[in-house]
Amino acid sequence: MGPEQSLGATLLLLQLQSSLSWGATPVLASLLGNNLENYTFSHTLFCQDMEPLLGLSETFNGDQLFSFDFSRNSRVPRLPEFAAWAGDEGDIKAIEDDKKLCQELQNVLSRILEGQIPEARGNPVPEVFTLEPLEFGKPNTLVCFVSNIFPPQITVSWQHKGVSVEGSSPTFLSAIDGLGFQAFSYLNFTPTSSDVFSCNVAREGDLFSAIGFWVPENPLPSELLENVLCGIAFGLGIVGIIVGIALIIYSRKPCLSGTD
């Protein structure tokens, strides 16, 4: 989202950001111990007049840990390793209060500012990469990271060789500095050398989708690649020896002919 863009009255996004005390997050405190002064935990709630109407993301040192499922009043971990922290329900009442406040302010501001502020939009930029180092035949996860999102309203879908793929994770929206958003989507797969995956990012009202592609950067399995490289190196060594001998023999010929 460029610096010339500002909050639009047609979408009326409102962010409520607060720094939570470590006493309100006992799970994190127990895991990290007493040396917490160098860490930042951010809790960001937004509401708007389009889907999703509500959103909440929580980040630790800038990395998203959770989104929030308001239909179930529970945290959703972005990655499985964050699941141990997601069960903390000590602040559910505070989240419900923030939700009501955000919606009330959004309704009031919508009436006051309608038609007075230009709409702001950012063009999403998707990037696709693997969560783990690539090894053919070994289960892995594709990550679609989408940046430059504003407003926080996108639909992410996956395709394999042009065919739609089901079973991807929910799209995890996360607020960043500057009133912008980013998103993650995950797809479990077992890579092969001929794979072509695409992450398609669409938004209501846009004529075109943003697409990020993934193909294997390394066309051979790692073990096979090592064997091939060793074979090439060995072959080049043999060729070098033969060429060297040939050059020595060739360089001695004029001397031999001059003595006759």
PDB file of C-alpha atoms in Angstrom:
ATOM      1  CA  MET A   1       0.000   0.000   0.000  1.00  0.00           C
ATOM      2  CA  GLY A   2       1.543   3.289  -1.100  1.00  0.00           C
ATOM      3  CA  PRO A   3       1.932   6.312   1.205  1.00  0.00           C
ATOM      4  CA  GLU A   4      -0.708   8.215  -0.754  1.00  0.00           C
ATOM      5  CA  GLN A   5      -3.403   5.771   0.284  1.00  0.00           C
ATOM      6  CA  SER A   6      -5.552   6.427   3.330  1.00  0.00           C
ATOM      7  CA  LEU A   7      -8.465   4.931   5.186  1.00  0.00           C
ATOM      8  CA  GLY A   8     -11.526   4.801   2.938  1.00  0.00           C
ATOM      9  CA  ALA A   9     -15.034   5.579   4.127  1.00  0.00           C
ATOM     10  CA  THR A  10     -16.510   2.781   1.997  1.00  0.00           C
ATOM     11  CA  LEU A  11     -14.563   0.159   3.938  1.00  0.00           C
ATOM     12  CA  LEU A  12     -14.115   1.965   7.260  1.00  0.00           C
ATOM     13  CA  LEU A  13     -11.505  -0.278   8.805  1.00  0.00           C
ATOM     14  CA  LEU A  14     -10.770   0.373  12.449  1.00  0.00           C
ATOM     15  CA  GLN A  15      -7.764  -1.113  14.202  1.00  0.00           C
ATOM     16  CA  LEU A  16      -7.555  -1.453  17.947  1.00  0.00           C
ATOM     17  CA  GLN A  17      -4.009  -2.252  19.018  1.00  0.00           C
ATOM     18  CA  SER A  18      -2.929  -2.884  22.558  1.00  0.00           C
ATOM     19  CA  SER A  19       0.173  -4.173  24.293  1.00  0.00           C
ATOM     20  CA  LEU A  20      -0.853  -6.960  26.624  1.00  0.00           C
ATOM     21  CA  SER A  21       0.956  -7.443  29.904  1.00  0.00           C
ATOM     22  CA  TRP A  22       2.718 -10.737  30.384  1.00  0.00           C
ATOM     23  CA  GLY A  23       0.409 -11.435  33.317  1.00  0.00           C
ATOM     24  CA  ALA A  24      -2.431 -11.675  30.776  1.00  0.00           C
ATOM     25  CA  THR A  25      -0.517 -14.304  28.793  1.00  0.00           C
ATOM     26  CA  PRO A  26       0.594 -16.853  31.415  1.00  0.00           C
ATOM     27  CA  VAL A  27       1.316 -19.546  28.831  1.00  0.00           C
ATOM     28  CA  LEU A  28       3.881 -17.375  27.054  1.00  0.00           C
ATOM     29  CA  ALA A  29       5.334 -16.267  30.367  1.00  0.00           C
ATOM     30  CA  SER A  30       5.776 -19.854  31.538  1.00  0.00           C
ATOM     31  CA  LEU A  31       7.472 -20.837  28.294  1.00  0.00           C
ATOM     32  CA  LEU A  32       9.811 -17.843  28.076  1.00  0.00           C
ATOM     33  CA  GLY A  33      10.622 -17.410  31.746  1.00  0.00           C
ATOM     34  CA  ASN A  34      11.399 -14.108  33.436  1.00  0.00           C
ATOM     35  CA  ASN A  35      13.609 -12.599  30.726  1.00  0.00           C
ATOM     36  CA  LEU A  36      10.778 -10.983  28.750  1.00  0.00           C
ATOM     37  CA  GLU A  37      11.965  -7.415  28.327  1.00  0.00           C
ATOM     38  CA  ASN A  38      13.286  -8.006  24.810  1.00  0.00           C
ATOM     39  CA  TYR A  39      10.052  -9.431  23.387  1.00  0.00           C
ATOM     40  CA  THR A  40       6.899  -7.802  22.023  1.00  0.00           C
ATOM     41  CA  PHE A  41       3.453  -9.394  21.951  1.00  0.00           C
ATOM     42  CA  SER A  42       0.898  -7.521  19.787  1.00  0.00           C
ATOM     43  CA  HIS A  43      -2.867  -7.994  19.840  1.00  0.00           C
ATOM     44  CA  THR A  44      -4.711  -6.366  16.908  1.00  0.00           C
ATOM     45  CA  LEU A  45      -8.467  -6.334  16.349  1.00  0.00           C
ATOM     46  CA  PHE A  46     -10.115  -4.896  13.231  1.00  0.00           C
ATOM     47  CA  CYS A  47     -13.678  -4.513  12.003  1.00  0.00           C
ATOM     48  CA  GLN A  48     -15.093  -3.339   8.668  1.00  0.00           C
ATOM     49  CA  ASP A  49     -18.302  -3.285   6.638  1.00  0.00           C
ATOM     50  CA  MET A  50     -17.236  -6.121   4.304  1.00  0.00           C
ATOM     51  CA  GLU A  51     -16.229  -9.750   4.791  1.00  0.00           C
ATOM     52  CA  PRO A  52     -14.549 -10.568   7.028  1.00  0.00           C
ATOM     53  CA  LEU A  53     -16.499  -8.256   9.309  1.00  0.00           C
ATOM     54  CA  LEU A  54     -14.123  -8.959  12.178  1.00  0.00           C
ATOM     55  CA  GLY A  55     -10.562 -10.112  12.524  1.00  0.00           C
ATOM     56  CA  LEU A  56      -8.022 -10.517  15.268  1.00  0.00           C
ATOM     57  CA  SER A  57      -4.347 -11.414  14.967  1.00  0.00           C
ATOM     58  CA  GLU A  58      -1.701 -11.855  17.631  1.00  0.00           C
ATOM     59  CA  THR A  59       2.000 -11.623  16.854  1.00  0.00           C
ATOM     60  CA  PHE A  60       5.179 -12.283  18.780  1.00  0.00           C
ATOM     61  CA  ASN A  61       8.146 -10.138  17.695  1.00  0.00           C
ATOM     62  CA  GLY A  62       6.352  -9.508  14.400  1.00  0.00           C
ATOM     63  CA  ASP A  63       5.582 -13.180  13.630  1.00  0.00           C
ATOM     64  CA  GLN A  64       1.920 -14.166  13.700  1.00  0.00           C
ATOM     65  CA  LEU A  65       1.006 -16.765  16.305  1.00  0.00           C
ATOM     66  CA  PHE A  66      -2.809 -16.830  16.169  1.00  0.00           C
ATOM     67  CA  SER A  67      -5.888 -15.598  14.443  1.00  0.00           C
ATOM     68  CA  PHE A  68      -9.237 -15.703  16.224  1.00  0.00           C
ATOM     69  CA  ASP A  69     -12.384 -17.622  15.303  1.00  0.00           C
ATOM     70  CA  PHE A  70     -15.208 -15.389  16.544  1.00  0.00           C
ATOM     71  CA  SER A  71     -17.834 -18.037  15.778  1.00  0.00           C
ATOM     72  CA  ARG A  72     -16.175 -20.365  18.292  1.00  0.00           C
ATOM     73  CA  ASN A  73     -14.551 -17.768  20.556  1.00  0.00           C
ATOM     74  CA  SER A  74     -11.215 -19.507  20.294  1.00  0.00           C
ATOM     75  CA  ARG A  75      -7.729 -18.886  18.982  1.00  0.00           C
ATOM     76  CA  VAL A  76      -6.527 -20.631  15.817  1.00  0.00           C
ATOM     77  CA  PRO A  77      -2.759 -21.322  15.715  1.00  0.00           C
ATOM     78  CA  ARG A  78      -1.052 -20.368  12.447  1.00  0.00           C
ATOM     79  CA  LEU A  79       1.339 -23.331  12.740  1.00  0.00           C
ATOM     80  CA  PRO A  80       0.929 -26.627  14.645  1.00  0.00           C
ATOM     81  CA  GLU A  81       3.810 -25.775  16.986  1.00  0.00           C
ATOM     82  CA  PHE A  82       1.811 -22.780  18.274  1.00  0.00           C
ATOM     83  CA  ALA A  83      -1.126 -24.972  19.329  1.00  0.00           C
ATOM     84  CA  ALA A  84       0.128 -25.320  22.917  1.00  0.00           C
ATOM     85  CA  TRP A  85      -0.401 -21.583  23.437  1.00  0.00           C
ATOM     86  CA  ALA A  86      -3.822 -21.356  21.785  1.00  0.00           C
ATOM     87  CA  GLY A  87      -5.764 -22.760  24.752  1.00  0.00           C
ATOM     88  CA  ASP A  88      -5.330 -19.643  26.909  1.00  0.00           C
ATOM     89  CA  GLU A  89      -8.880 -18.295  27.417  1.00  0.00           C
ATOM     90  CA  GLY A  90      -8.165 -15.797  30.175  1.00  0.00           C
ATOM     91  CA  ASP A  91      -8.812 -12.780  27.950  1.00  0.00           C
ATOM     92  CA  ILE A  92     -11.878 -14.006  26.001  1.00  0.00           C
ATOM     93  CA  LYS A  93     -14.135 -11.540  27.842  1.00  0.00           C
ATOM     94  CA  ALA A  94     -11.767  -8.664  26.973  1.00  0.00           C
ATOM     95  CA  ILE A  95     -11.786  -9.707  23.316  1.00  0.00           C
ATOM     96  CA  GLU A  96     -15.597  -9.691  23.302  1.00  0.00           C
ATOM     97  CA  ASP A  97     -15.584  -6.159  24.797  1.00  0.00           C
ATOM     98  CA  ASP A  98     -13.076  -4.968  22.161  1.00  0.00           C
ATOM     99  CA  LYS A  99     -15.244  -6.484  19.431  1.00  0.00           C
ATOM    100  CA  LYS A 100     -18.338  -4.577  20.599  1.00  0.00           C
ATOM    101  CA  LEU A 101     -16.399  -1.327  20.922  1.00  0.00           C
ATOM    102  CA  CYS A 102     -14.905  -1.686  17.453  1.00  0.00           C
ATOM    103  CA  GLN A 103     -18.284  -2.352  15.844  1.00  0.00           C
ATOM    104  CA  GLU A 104     -19.958   0.551  17.668  1.00  0.00           C
ATOM    105  CA  LEU A 105     -17.204   2.972  16.587  1.00  0.00           C
ATOM    106  CA  GLN A 106     -17.305   1.611  13.055  1.00  0.00           C
ATOM    107  CA  ASN A 107     -21.053   2.235  12.807  1.00  0.00           C
ATOM    108  CA  VAL A 108     -20.705   5.787  14.107  1.00  0.00           C
ATOM    109  CA  LEU A 109     -17.743   6.669  11.868  1.00  0.00           C
ATOM    110  CA  SER A 110     -19.471   5.104   8.856  1.00  0.00           C
ATOM    111  CA  ARG A 111     -22.344   7.580   9.167  1.00  0.00           C
ATOM    112  CA  ILE A 112     -20.120  10.584   9.845  1.00  0.00           C
ATOM    113  CA  LEU A 113     -17.416  10.004   7.229  1.00  0.00           C
ATOM    114  CA  GLU A 114     -19.339   8.387   4.382  1.00  0.00           C
ATOM    115  CA  GLY A 115     -18.246   9.882   1.053  1.00  0.00           C
ATOM    116  CA  GLN A 116     -15.657  12.201   2.645  1.00  0.00           C
ATOM    117  CA  ILE A 117     -12.531  10.019   2.553  1.00  0.00           C
ATOM    118  CA  PRO A 118     -11.232   8.307  -0.631  1.00  0.00           C
ATOM    119  CA  GLU A 119     -11.079   4.529  -0.677  1.00  0.00           C
ATOM    120  CA  ALA A 120      -7.664   2.960  -0.172  1.00  0.00           C
ATOM    121  CA  ARG A 121      -6.615  -0.251  -1.890  1.00  0.00           C
ATOM    122  CA  GLY A 122      -3.366  -2.173  -2.059  1.00  0.00           C
ATOM    123  CA  ASN A 123      -2.531  -4.703  -4.772  1.00  0.00           C
ATOM    124  CA  PRO A 124      -1.745  -8.068  -3.119  1.00  0.00           C
ATOM    125  CA  VAL A 125       1.659  -9.614  -3.905  1.00  0.00           C
ATOM    126  CA  PRO A 126       1.876 -13.427  -3.413  1.00  0.00           C
ATOM    127  CA  GLU A 127       5.103 -15.399  -2.937  1.00  0.00           C
ATOM    128  CA  VAL A 128       5.237 -19.207  -2.742  1.00  0.00           C
ATOM    129  CA  PHE A 129       7.942 -21.295  -1.056  1.00  0.00           C
ATOM    130  CA  THR A 130       8.335 -24.541   0.892  1.00  0.00           C
ATOM    131  CA  LEU A 131       8.213 -24.623   4.673  1.00  0.00           C
ATOM    132  CA  GLU A 132      10.999 -27.238   4.836  1.00  0.00           C
ATOM    133  CA  PRO A 133      14.041 -27.780   2.584  1.00  0.00           C
ATOM    134  CA  LEU A 134      12.978 -29.442  -0.656  1.00  0.00           C
ATOM    135  CA  GLU A 135      13.379 -33.233  -0.930  1.00  0.00           C
ATOM    136  CA  PHE A 136      11.445 -35.081  -3.608  1.00  0.00           C
ATOM    137  CA  GLY A 137       9.158 -37.795  -2.253  1.00  0.00           C
ATOM    138  CA  LYS A 138       9.261 -36.374   1.296  1.00  0.00           C
ATOM    139  CA  PRO A 139       6.064 -34.666   2.614  1.00  0.00           C
ATOM    140  CA  ASN A 140       6.386 -30.907   2.836  1.00  0.00           C
ATOM    141  CA  THR A 141       4.213 -27.781   3.041  1.00  0.00           C
ATOM    142  CA  LEU A 142       3.840 -24.988   0.512  1.00  0.00           C
ATOM    143  CA  VAL A 143       3.502 -21.511   1.986  1.00  0.00           C
ATOM    144  CA  CYS A 144       1.747 -18.701   0.125  1.00  0.00           C
ATOM    145  CA  PHE A 145       2.781 -15.408   1.710  1.00  0.00           C
ATOM    146  CA  VAL A 146       0.699 -12.435   0.529  1.00  0.00           C
ATOM    147  CA  SER A 147       1.861  -8.899   1.247  1.00  0.00           C
ATOM    148  CA  ASN A 148       0.561  -5.388   0.475  1.00  0.00           C
ATOM    149  CA  ILE A 149      -3.027  -6.190   1.484  1.00  0.00           C
ATOM    150  CA  PHE A 150      -5.495  -3.400   2.147  1.00  0.00           C
ATOM    151  CA  PRO A 151      -8.340  -3.695   2.970  1.00  0.00           C
ATOM    152  CA  PRO A 152      -8.047  -7.107   4.691  1.00  0.00           C
ATOM    153  CA  GLN A 153     -10.322  -8.890   2.246  1.00  0.00           C
ATOM    154  CA  ILE A 154      -8.850 -11.595  -0.001  1.00  0.00           C
ATOM    155  CA  THR A 155      -9.600 -15.140  -1.124  1.00  0.00           C
ATOM    156  CA  VAL A 156      -6.680 -17.542  -1.543  1.00  0.00           C
ATOM    157  CA  SER A 157      -6.950 -20.716  -3.634  1.00  0.00           C
ATOM    158  CA  TRP A 158      -4.396 -23.252  -4.880  1.00  0.00           C
ATOM    159  CA  GLN A 159      -3.905 -25.013  -8.211  1.00  0.00           C
ATOM    160  CA  HIS A 160      -1.641 -27.871  -9.289  1.00  0.00           C
ATOM    161  CA  LYS A 161      -0.841 -27.839 -13.011  1.00  0.00           C
ATOM    162  CA  GLY A 162      -3.926 -25.692 -13.580  1.00  0.00           C
ATOM    163  CA  VAL A 163      -6.292 -27.934 -11.576  1.00  0.00           C
ATOM    164  CA  SER A 164      -7.853 -26.691  -8.334  1.00  0.00           C
ATOM    165  CA  VAL A 165      -6.489 -28.268  -5.160  1.00  0.00           C
ATOM    166  CA  GLU A 166      -8.544 -28.742  -1.998  1.00  0.00           C
ATOM    167  CA  GLY A 167      -7.341 -29.133   1.562  1.00  0.00           C
ATOM    168  CA  SER A 168      -5.402 -25.910   2.090  1.00  0.00           C
ATOM    169  CA  SER A 169      -5.365 -24.196   5.459  1.00  0.00           C
ATOM    170  CA  PRO A 170      -7.555 -21.205   6.331  1.00  0.00           C
ATOM    171  CA  THR A 171      -6.110 -17.862   5.277  1.00  0.00           C
ATOM    172  CA  PHE A 172      -4.373 -16.225   8.236  1.00  0.00           C
ATOM    173  CA  LEU A 173      -4.562 -12.417   8.064  1.00  0.00           C
ATOM    174  CA  SER A 174      -2.130 -10.434  10.157  1.00  0.00           C
ATOM    175  CA  ALA A 175      -1.891  -6.676  10.741  1.00  0.00           C
ATOM    176  CA  ILE A 176       1.474  -4.985  10.255  1.00  0.00           C
ATOM    177  CA  ASP A 177       2.759  -1.477  10.905  1.00  0.00           C
ATOM    178  CA  GLY A 178       1.371   1.291   8.717  1.00  0.00           C
ATOM    179  CA  LEU A 179      -2.252   0.092   8.640  1.00  0.00           C
ATOM    180  CA  GLY A 180      -1.420  -2.721   6.232  1.00  0.00           C
ATOM    181  CA  PHE A 181      -1.945  -6.472   6.285  1.00  0.00           C
ATOM    182  CA  GLN A 182      -0.262  -9.674   5.216  1.00  0.00           C
ATOM    183  CA  ALA A 183      -1.611 -13.208   4.921  1.00  0.00           C
ATOM    184  CA  PHE A 184      -0.466 -16.837   4.968  1.00  0.00           C
ATOM    185  CA  SER A 185      -2.001 -19.907   3.380  1.00  0.00           C
ATOM    186  CA  TYR A 186      -0.569 -23.432   3.671  1.00  0.00           C
ATOM    187  CA  LEU A 187      -0.881 -26.519   1.484  1.00  0.00           C
ATOM    188  CA  ASN A 188       0.514 -29.930   2.436  1.00  0.00           C
ATOM    189  CA  PHE A 189       2.013 -31.856  -0.483  1.00  0.00           C
ATOM    190  CA  THR A 190       4.650 -34.396  -1.475  1.00  0.00           C
ATOM    191  CA  PRO A 191       6.928 -32.757  -4.061  1.00  0.00           C
ATOM    192  CA  THR A 192       7.922 -34.285  -7.392  1.00  0.00           C
ATOM    193  CA  SER A 193      10.285 -32.927 -10.041  1.00  0.00           C
ATOM    194  CA  SER A 194       7.419 -32.083 -12.422  1.00  0.00           C
ATOM    195  CA  ASP A 195       5.277 -30.069  -9.962  1.00  0.00           C
ATOM    196  CA  VAL A 196       3.821 -26.697 -10.899  1.00  0.00           C
ATOM    197  CA  PHE A 197       1.738 -25.075  -8.138  1.00  0.00           C
ATOM    198  CA  SER A 198       0.076 -21.673  -8.131  1.00  0.00           C
ATOM    199  CA  CYS A 199      -1.380 -19.564  -5.326  1.00  0.00           C
ATOM    200  CA  ASN A 200      -4.244 -17.409  -6.626  1.00  0.00           C
ATOM    201  CA  VAL A 201      -5.224 -14.313  -4.661  1.00  0.00           C
ATOM    202  CA  ALA A 202      -8.583 -12.755  -5.564  1.00  0.00           C
ATOM    203  CA  ARG A 203     -10.526  -9.865  -4.120  1.00  0.00           C
ATOM    204  CA  GLU A 204     -14.117  -8.775  -4.608  1.00  0.00           C
ATOM    205  CA  GLY A 205     -14.359  -5.943  -7.109  1.00  0.00           C
ATOM    206  CA  ASP A 206     -11.013  -6.653  -8.801  1.00  0.00           C
ATOM    207  CA  LEU A 207     -10.998  -7.754 -12.440  1.00  0.00           C
ATOM    208  CA  PHE A 208      -7.785  -9.769 -12.128  1.00  0.00           C
ATOM    209  CA  SER A 209      -6.198 -12.140  -9.626  1.00  0.00           C
ATOM    210  CA  ALA A 210      -2.638 -11.986  -8.345  1.00  0.00           C
ATOM    211  CA  ILE A 211      -0.832 -15.298  -8.891  1.00  0.00           C
ATOM    212  CA  GLY A 212       2.330 -16.696  -7.328  1.00  0.00           C
ATOM    213  CA  PHE A 213       3.933 -19.799  -8.877  1.00  0.00           C
ATOM    214  CA  TRP A 214       6.117 -22.526  -7.431  1.00  0.00           C
ATOM    215  CA  VAL A 215       8.228 -24.995  -9.410  1.00  0.00           C
ATOM    216  CA  PRO A 216      11.143 -27.031  -8.040  1.00  0.00           C
ATOM    217  CA  GLU A 217      14.314 -24.975  -8.187  1.00  0.00           C
ATOM    218  CA  ASN A 218      16.324 -28.182  -8.055  1.00  0.00           C
ATOM    219  CA  PRO A 219      15.152 -30.591 -10.812  1.00  0.00           C
ATOM    220  CA  LEU A 220      16.831 -33.630  -9.214  1.00  0.00           C
ATOM    221  CA  PRO A 221      16.506 -35.255  -5.784  1.00  0.00           C
ATOM    222  CA  SER A 222      19.280 -34.168  -3.443  1.00  0.00           C
ATOM    223  CA  GLU A 223      21.023 -37.569  -3.246  1.00  0.00           C
ATOM    224  CA  LEU A 224      20.828 -38.061  -6.991  1.00  0.00           C
ATOM    225  CA  LEU A 225      22.097 -34.541  -7.549  1.00  0.00           C
ATOM    226  CA  GLU A 226      25.124 -35.228  -5.357  1.00  0.00           C
ATOM    227  CA  ASN A 227      25.890 -38.402  -7.315  1.00  0.00           C
ATOM    228  CA  VAL A 228      25.494 -36.599 -10.622  1.00  0.00           C
ATOM    229  CA  LEU A 229      27.767 -33.752  -9.529  1.00  0.00           C
ATOM    230  CA  CYS A 230      30.378 -36.203  -8.269  1.00  0.00           C
ATOM    231  CA  GLY A 231      30.198 -38.072 -11.576  1.00  0.00           C
ATOM    232  CA  ILE A 232      30.569 -34.852 -13.547  1.00  0.00           C
ATOM    233  CA  ALA A 233      33.515 -33.757 -11.407  1.00  0.00           C
ATOM    234  CA  PHE A 234      35.192 -37.158 -11.818  1.00  0.00           C
ATOM    235  CA  GLY A 235      34.586 -37.096 -15.584  1.00  0.00           C
ATOM    236  CA  LEU A 236      36.014 -33.588 -15.864  1.00  0.00           C
ATOM    237  CA  GLY A 237      39.065 -34.736 -13.913  1.00  0.00           C
ATOM    238  CA  ILE A 238      39.680 -37.617 -16.331  1.00  0.00           C
ATOM    239  CA  VAL A 239      39.201 -35.327 -19.318  1.00  0.00           C
ATOM    240  CA  GLY A 240      41.640 -32.840 -17.794  1.00  0.00           C
ATOM    241  CA  ILE A 241      44.280 -35.532 -17.391  1.00  0.00           C
ATOM    242  CA  ILE A 242      43.843 -36.721 -20.996  1.00  0.00           C
ATOM    243  CA  VAL A 243      44.004 -33.165 -22.347  1.00  0.00           C
ATOM    244  CA  GLY A 244      47.099 -32.462 -20.273  1.00  0.00           C
ATOM    245  CA  ILE A 245      48.906 -35.535 -21.608  1.00  0.00           C
ATOM    246  CA  ALA A 246      47.888 -34.633 -25.158  1.00  0.00           C
ATOM    247  CA  LEU A 247      49.239 -31.095 -24.762  1.00  0.00           C
ATOM    248  CA  ILE A 248      52.565 -32.389 -23.416  1.00  0.00           C
ATOM    249  CA  ILE A 249      52.957 -34.784 -26.356  1.00  0.00           C
ATOM    250  CA  TYR A 250      51.980 -32.084 -28.858  1.00  0.00           C
ATOM    251  CA  SER A 251      54.398 -29.541 -27.350  1.00  0.00           C
ATOM    252  CA  ARG A 252      57.334 -32.019 -27.652  1.00  0.00           C
ATOM    253  CA  LYS A 253      56.795 -32.794 -31.361  1.00  0.00           C
ATOM    254  CA  PRO A 254      58.616 -29.700 -32.783  1.00  0.00           C
ATOM    255  CA  CYS A 255      61.641 -30.413 -30.620  1.00  0.00           C
ATOM    256  CA  LEU A 256      61.824 -34.017 -31.821  1.00  0.00           C
ATOM    257  CA  SER A 257      61.525 -33.059 -35.486  1.00  0.00           C
ATOM    258  CA  GLY A 258      64.229 -30.393 -35.124  1.00  0.00           C
ATOM    259  CA  THR A 259      66.874 -32.939 -34.022  1.00  0.00           C
ATOM    260  CA  ASP A 260      66.531 -35.142 -37.129  1.00  0.00           C
TER     261      ASP A 260
END
